[in-house]
C-alpha atoms as one frame of an Amber mdcrd trajectory, in Angstrom:
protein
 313.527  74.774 179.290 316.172  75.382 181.713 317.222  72.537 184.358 315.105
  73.448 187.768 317.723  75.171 190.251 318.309  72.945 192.978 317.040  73.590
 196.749 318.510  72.464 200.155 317.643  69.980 202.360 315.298  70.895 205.196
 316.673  71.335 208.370 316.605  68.122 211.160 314.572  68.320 213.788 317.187
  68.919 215.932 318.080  72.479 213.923 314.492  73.239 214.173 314.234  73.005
 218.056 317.354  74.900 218.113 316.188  77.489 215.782 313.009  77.934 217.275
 314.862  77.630 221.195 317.269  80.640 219.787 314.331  82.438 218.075 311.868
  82.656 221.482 315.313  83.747 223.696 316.671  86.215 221.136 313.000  87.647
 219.920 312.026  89.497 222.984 315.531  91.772 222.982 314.922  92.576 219.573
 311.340  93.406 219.501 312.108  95.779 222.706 315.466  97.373 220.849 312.621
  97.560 217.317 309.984  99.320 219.545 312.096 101.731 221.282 313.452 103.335
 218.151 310.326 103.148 215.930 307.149 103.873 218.567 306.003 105.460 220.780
 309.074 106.712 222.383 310.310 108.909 219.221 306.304 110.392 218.923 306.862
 111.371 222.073 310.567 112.429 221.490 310.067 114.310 218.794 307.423 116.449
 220.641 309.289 116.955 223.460 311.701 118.899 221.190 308.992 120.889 219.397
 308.248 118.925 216.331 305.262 119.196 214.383 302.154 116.658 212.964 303.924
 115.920 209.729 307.831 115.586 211.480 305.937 113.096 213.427 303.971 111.333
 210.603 307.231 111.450 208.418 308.806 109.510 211.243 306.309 106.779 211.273
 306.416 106.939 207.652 310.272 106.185 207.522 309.619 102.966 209.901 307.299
 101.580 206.954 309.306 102.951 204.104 312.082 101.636 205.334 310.927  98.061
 204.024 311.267  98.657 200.225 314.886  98.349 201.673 314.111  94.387 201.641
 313.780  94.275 197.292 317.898  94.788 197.354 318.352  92.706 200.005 316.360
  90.219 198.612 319.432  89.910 195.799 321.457  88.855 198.059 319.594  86.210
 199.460 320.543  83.477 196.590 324.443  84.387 197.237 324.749  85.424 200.724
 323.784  83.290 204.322 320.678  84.378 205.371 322.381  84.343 208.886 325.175
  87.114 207.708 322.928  89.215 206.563 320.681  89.249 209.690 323.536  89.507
 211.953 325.120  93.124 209.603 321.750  94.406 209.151 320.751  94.665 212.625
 324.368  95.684 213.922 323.694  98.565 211.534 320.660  99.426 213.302 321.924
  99.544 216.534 324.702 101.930 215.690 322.974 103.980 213.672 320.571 104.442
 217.137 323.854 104.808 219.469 323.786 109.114 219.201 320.812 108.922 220.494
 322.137 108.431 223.736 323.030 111.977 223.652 319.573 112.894 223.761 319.910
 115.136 226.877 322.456 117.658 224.816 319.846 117.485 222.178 317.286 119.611
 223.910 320.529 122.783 224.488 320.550 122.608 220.351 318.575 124.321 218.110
 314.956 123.105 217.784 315.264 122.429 213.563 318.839 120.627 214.221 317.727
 118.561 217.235 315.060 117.195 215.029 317.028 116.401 212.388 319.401 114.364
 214.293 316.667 112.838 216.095 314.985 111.812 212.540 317.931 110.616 210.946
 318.840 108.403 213.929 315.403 106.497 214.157 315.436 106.102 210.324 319.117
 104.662 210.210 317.463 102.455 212.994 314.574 101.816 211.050 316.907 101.231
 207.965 318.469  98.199 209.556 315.821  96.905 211.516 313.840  96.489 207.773
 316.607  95.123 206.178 317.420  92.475 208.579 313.659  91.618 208.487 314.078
  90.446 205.039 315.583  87.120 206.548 314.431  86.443 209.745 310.361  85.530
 208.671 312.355  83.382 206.250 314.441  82.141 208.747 311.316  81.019 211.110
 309.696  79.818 208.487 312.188  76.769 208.630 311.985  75.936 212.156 308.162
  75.652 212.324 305.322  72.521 211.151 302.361  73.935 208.890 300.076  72.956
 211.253 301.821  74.683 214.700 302.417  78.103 212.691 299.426  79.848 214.911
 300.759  78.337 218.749 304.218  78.816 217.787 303.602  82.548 216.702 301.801
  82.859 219.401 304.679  81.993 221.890 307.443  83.849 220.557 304.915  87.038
 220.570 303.135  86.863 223.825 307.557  86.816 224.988 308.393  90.159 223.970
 304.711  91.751 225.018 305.217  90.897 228.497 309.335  92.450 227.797 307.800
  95.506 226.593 305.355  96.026 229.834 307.958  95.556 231.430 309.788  98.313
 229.975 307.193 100.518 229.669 306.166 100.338 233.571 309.976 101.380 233.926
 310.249 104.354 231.644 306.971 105.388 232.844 308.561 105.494 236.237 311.534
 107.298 235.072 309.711 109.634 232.827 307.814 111.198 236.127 310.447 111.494
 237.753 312.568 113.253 234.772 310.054 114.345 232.327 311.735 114.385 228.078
 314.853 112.546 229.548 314.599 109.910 226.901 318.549 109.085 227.461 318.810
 105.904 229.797 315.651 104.464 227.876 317.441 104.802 224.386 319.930 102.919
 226.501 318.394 100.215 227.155 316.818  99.696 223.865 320.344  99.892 222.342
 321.474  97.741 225.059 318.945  94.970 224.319 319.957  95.265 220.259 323.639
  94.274 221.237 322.461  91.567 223.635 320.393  90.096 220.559 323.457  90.041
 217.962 325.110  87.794 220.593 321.958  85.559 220.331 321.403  85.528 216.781
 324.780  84.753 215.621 323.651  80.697 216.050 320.987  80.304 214.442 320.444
  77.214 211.785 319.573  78.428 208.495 317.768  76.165 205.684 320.170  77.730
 202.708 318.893  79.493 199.739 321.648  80.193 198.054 321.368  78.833 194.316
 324.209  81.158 192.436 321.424  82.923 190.537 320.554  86.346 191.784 316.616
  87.370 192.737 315.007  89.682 190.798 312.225  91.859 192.205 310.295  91.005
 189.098 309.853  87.348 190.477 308.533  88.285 193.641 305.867  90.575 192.185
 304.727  87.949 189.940 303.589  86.194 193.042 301.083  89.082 192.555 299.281
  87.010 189.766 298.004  84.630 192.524 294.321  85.929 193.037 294.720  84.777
 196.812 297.677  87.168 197.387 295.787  90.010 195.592 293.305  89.908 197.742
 295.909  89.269 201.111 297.581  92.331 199.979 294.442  94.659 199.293 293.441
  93.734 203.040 296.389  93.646 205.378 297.345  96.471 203.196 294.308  98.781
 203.729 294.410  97.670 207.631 297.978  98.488 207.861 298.049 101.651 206.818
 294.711 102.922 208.987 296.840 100.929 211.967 300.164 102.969 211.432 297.885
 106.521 211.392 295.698 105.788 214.020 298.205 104.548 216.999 300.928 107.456
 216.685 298.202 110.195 215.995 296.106 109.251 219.291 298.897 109.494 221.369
 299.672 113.027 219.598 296.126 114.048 220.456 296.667 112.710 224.286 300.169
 114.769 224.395 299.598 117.924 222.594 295.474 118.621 223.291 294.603 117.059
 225.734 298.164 118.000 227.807 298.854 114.489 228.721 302.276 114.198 230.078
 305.296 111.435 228.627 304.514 108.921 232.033 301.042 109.266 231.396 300.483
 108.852 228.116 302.651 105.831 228.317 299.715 104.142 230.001 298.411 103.474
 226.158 301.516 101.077 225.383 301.184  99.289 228.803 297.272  98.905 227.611
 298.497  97.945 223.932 301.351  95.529 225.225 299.461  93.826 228.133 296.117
  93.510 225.137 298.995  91.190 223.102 300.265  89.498 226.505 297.014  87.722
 227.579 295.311  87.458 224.103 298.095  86.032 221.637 298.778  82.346 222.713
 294.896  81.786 222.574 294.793  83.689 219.260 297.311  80.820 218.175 295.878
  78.152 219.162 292.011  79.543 217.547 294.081  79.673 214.318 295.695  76.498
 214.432 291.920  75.391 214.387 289.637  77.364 212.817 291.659  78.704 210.004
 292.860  82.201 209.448 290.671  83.319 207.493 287.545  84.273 209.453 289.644
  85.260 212.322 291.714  87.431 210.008 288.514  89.477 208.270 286.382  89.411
 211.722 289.042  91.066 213.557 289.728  93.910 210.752 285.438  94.794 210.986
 286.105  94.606 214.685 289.189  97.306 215.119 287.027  99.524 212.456 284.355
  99.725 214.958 286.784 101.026 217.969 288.416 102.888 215.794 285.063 104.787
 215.404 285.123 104.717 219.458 288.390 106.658 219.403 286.777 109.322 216.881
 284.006 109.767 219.960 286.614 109.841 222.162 288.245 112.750 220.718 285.487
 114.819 221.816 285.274 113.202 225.457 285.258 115.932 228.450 287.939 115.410
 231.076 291.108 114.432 230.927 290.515 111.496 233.182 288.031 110.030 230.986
 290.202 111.058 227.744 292.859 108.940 229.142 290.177 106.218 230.724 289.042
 105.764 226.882 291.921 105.652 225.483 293.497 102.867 227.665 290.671 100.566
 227.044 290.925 101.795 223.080 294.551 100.475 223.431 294.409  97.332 224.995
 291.252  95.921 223.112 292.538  97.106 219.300 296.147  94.924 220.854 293.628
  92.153 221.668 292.414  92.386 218.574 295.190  92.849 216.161 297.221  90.204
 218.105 294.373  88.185 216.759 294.751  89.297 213.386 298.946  89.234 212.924
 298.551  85.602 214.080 296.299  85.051 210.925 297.722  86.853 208.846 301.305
  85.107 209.618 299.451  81.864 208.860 297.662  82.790 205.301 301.107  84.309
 204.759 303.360  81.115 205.269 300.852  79.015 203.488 301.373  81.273 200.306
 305.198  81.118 200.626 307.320  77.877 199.549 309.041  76.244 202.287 312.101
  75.536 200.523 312.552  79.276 199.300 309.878  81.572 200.449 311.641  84.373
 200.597 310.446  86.433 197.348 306.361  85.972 198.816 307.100  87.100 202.637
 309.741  90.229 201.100 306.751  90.953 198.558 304.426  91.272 201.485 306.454
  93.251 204.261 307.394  95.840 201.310 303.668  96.340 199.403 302.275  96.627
 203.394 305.444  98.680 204.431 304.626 100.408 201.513 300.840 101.183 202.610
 302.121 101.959 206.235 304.717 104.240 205.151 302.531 106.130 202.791 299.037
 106.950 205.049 300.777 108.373 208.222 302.921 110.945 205.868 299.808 112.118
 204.265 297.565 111.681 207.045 299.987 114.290 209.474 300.329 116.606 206.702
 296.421 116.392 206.262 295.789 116.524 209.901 298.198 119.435 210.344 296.366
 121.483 207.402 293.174 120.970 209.563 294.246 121.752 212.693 295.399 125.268
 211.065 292.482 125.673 209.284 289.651 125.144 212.160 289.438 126.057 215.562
 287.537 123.286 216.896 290.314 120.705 217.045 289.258 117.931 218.472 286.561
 118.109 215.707 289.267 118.006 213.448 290.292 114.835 215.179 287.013 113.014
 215.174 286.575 113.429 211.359 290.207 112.250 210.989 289.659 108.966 213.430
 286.672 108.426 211.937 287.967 108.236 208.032 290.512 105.951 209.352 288.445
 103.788 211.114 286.250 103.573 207.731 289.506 102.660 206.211 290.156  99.563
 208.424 286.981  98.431 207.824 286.993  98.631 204.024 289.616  95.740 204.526
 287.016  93.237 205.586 286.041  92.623 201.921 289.016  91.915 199.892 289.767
  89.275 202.974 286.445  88.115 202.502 287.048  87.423 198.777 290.160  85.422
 200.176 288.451  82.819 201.962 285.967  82.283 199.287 288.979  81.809 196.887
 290.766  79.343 199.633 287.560  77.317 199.734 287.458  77.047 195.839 290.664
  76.003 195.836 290.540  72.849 198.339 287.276  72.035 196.629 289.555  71.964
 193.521 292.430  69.845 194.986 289.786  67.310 196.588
């Protein structure tokens, strides 16, 4: 047998206030540079300069399928700082986002070219902003206490919700006033990205360097483990019917029911503000109930407004269109703020403190994976249909409502999960 490899100290207390201090400042500017160049700014983008259902599902597919990005970063992790390779990854995103600036002389190019330029720039974004995830859950998962996972993940996210309402009520502003100028908000998001690499460059770092490379293959035999089988199978299935549903509505609200950019931005004010009130208290319900039930209870819960939003696609008026879909918004945020806080929570307690990197990489790329792969195939789907029928907010419904079926098919394999977890401390006690 070969000697065990040996592992780092954990950090003081001191590095873990710091971390976490440096973690709740810096979080906010990157979530708000991650959401401007990922959704629902390029959706709406993309239509503005004439793309079509699977350009825009393709786009949300890159943002997931960006994350398999994290297996050959994950390499590194044993012989570079975790620190250095947050700091280059994310510098690469916010270059890579920089021509989008430009967006104005985008719009006096040729339709197919504008596109392209516009796709290529939010998946060298999305390219960096996955591999610089590969570290930072890692990262936080050094500066936090088992049993303050839920409050403190509820902190750091209910900071960047109220950033992001913030933002939105400002492009939504600006976007009346200068409908598809999507300039000075790329802008901002890139300006937020730089402000972040000034924060991040201090954070403490437990090291997991060891001089032996990670394989891939030792991540995915984490998959053995018949509690992160069934984790997978159910943030997995929920993913992917969250990643179709979100961008498609607001494609539904812009292109049939004639929505413009300010108002349709109403949904992400709804979404972010659902997050803003709801996530400290989700923490805190964790903390002391367990993830478990809140995790599969939530999942049943968006599968029945998903349904709603398949009604809603056949709603008459544009004012109660929009009406509907702002309360669809903010209660699936409530909601999945609910269930990210859980699923966080199962997710750290499956992943070693003192190297947990290969089980939170095998679980952003397998969901990535799920994410990237629905919305591609959904939008070509959806776009097949539309062709194909005239009734198209029919085609809508039945496309809501086979999501929505799909989010709630993740109840059981979560279900399965807590029965396993209880078996298991029966077995330890």
């Amino acid at each position: 047998m070969g000697e065990a490899v040996p592992t780092a100290p954990p950090l003081s207390d001191a590095q873990r206030e710091r971390g976490r201090r440096l973690a709740i400042t810096s979080h906010p500017f990157g979530m708000t540079f991650r959401t401007v160049f990922t959704s629902p700014l390029p959706t709406l983008a993309l239509l503005a300069l004439g793309a079509g259902e699977s350009i825009v599902g393709l786009q949300s597919a890159i943002v997931s399928i960006s994350l398999l990005l994290q297996f050959p970063m994950l390499r590194l992790v044993s012989q570079v700082s975790k620190r250095k390779i947050l700091v280059w990854a994310h510098t690469f995103a916010v270059f890579g986002a920089l021509p989008l600036l430009a967006f104005r002389h985008f719009e006096a190019s040729d339709s197919g070219v504008a596109v392209g330029i516009a796709l290529a720039c939010f998946s060298a974004a999305a390219a960096g902003i996955s591999a610089s995830e590969t570290v930072w859950f890692p990262m936080l998962r050094s500066y936090v206490e088992p049993g303050r996972i839920g409050r403190f993940f509820g902190m750091i996210r209910s900071g960047w919700h109220l950033t992001l309402i913030i933002y939105f009520l400002g492009s939504q502003a600006w976007l009346a006033r200068h409908p598809s100028d999507f300039a000075p908000l790329f802008a901002v998001g890139a300006l937020c990205g730089l402000i972040r690499i000034a924060l991040i460059v201090r954070l403490p770092e437990r090291d997991e360097r060891t001089g032996e490379r990670i394989q891939a293959r030792q991540a995915f035999a984490l998959l053995r483990d018949p509690a992160m089988r069934n984790y997978l199978a159910g943030v997995c299935c929920s993913a992917a019917a969250r990643a179709s549903l979100l961008p498609f509505a607001v494609v539904m609200l812009r292109r049939e029911v004639g929505l413009n950019d300010a108002v349709v931005l109403n949904t992400a004010i709804a979404a972010f503000t659902g997050g803003l009130i709801s996530l400290y208290l989700w923490g805190r319900a964790v903390d002391r109930f367990g993830a478990a039930p809140i995790i599969r209870w939530t999942s049943l819960a968006m599968g029945g407004l998903a349904f709603g939003l398949s009604a809603l696609a056949g709603a008459a008026g544009d004012a109660a269109t929009l009406g509907g879909a702002v309360a669809f918004f903010f209660g699936f945020s409530v909601l999945s703020a609910g269930f990210g806080v859980a699923d966080t929570q199962i997710l750290f307690s499956l992943a070693p403190a003192h190297a947990p990197s290969r089980a939170l990489v095998l679980a952003a790329v397998m969901v990535g994976s799920a994410a990237a792969l629905t919305p591609a195939l959904a939008g070509w789907l959806l776009e097949q249909g539309l062709r194909a029928h005239d009734d198209r907010m029919a085609v809508y419904q039945l496309f809501f409502a086979a999501l929505a079926s799909l989010q709630i098919a993740a109840g059981w394999p979560l279900h399965r999960l807590q029965i396993i977890t209880d078996l298991q401390r029966k077995t330890q006690s």
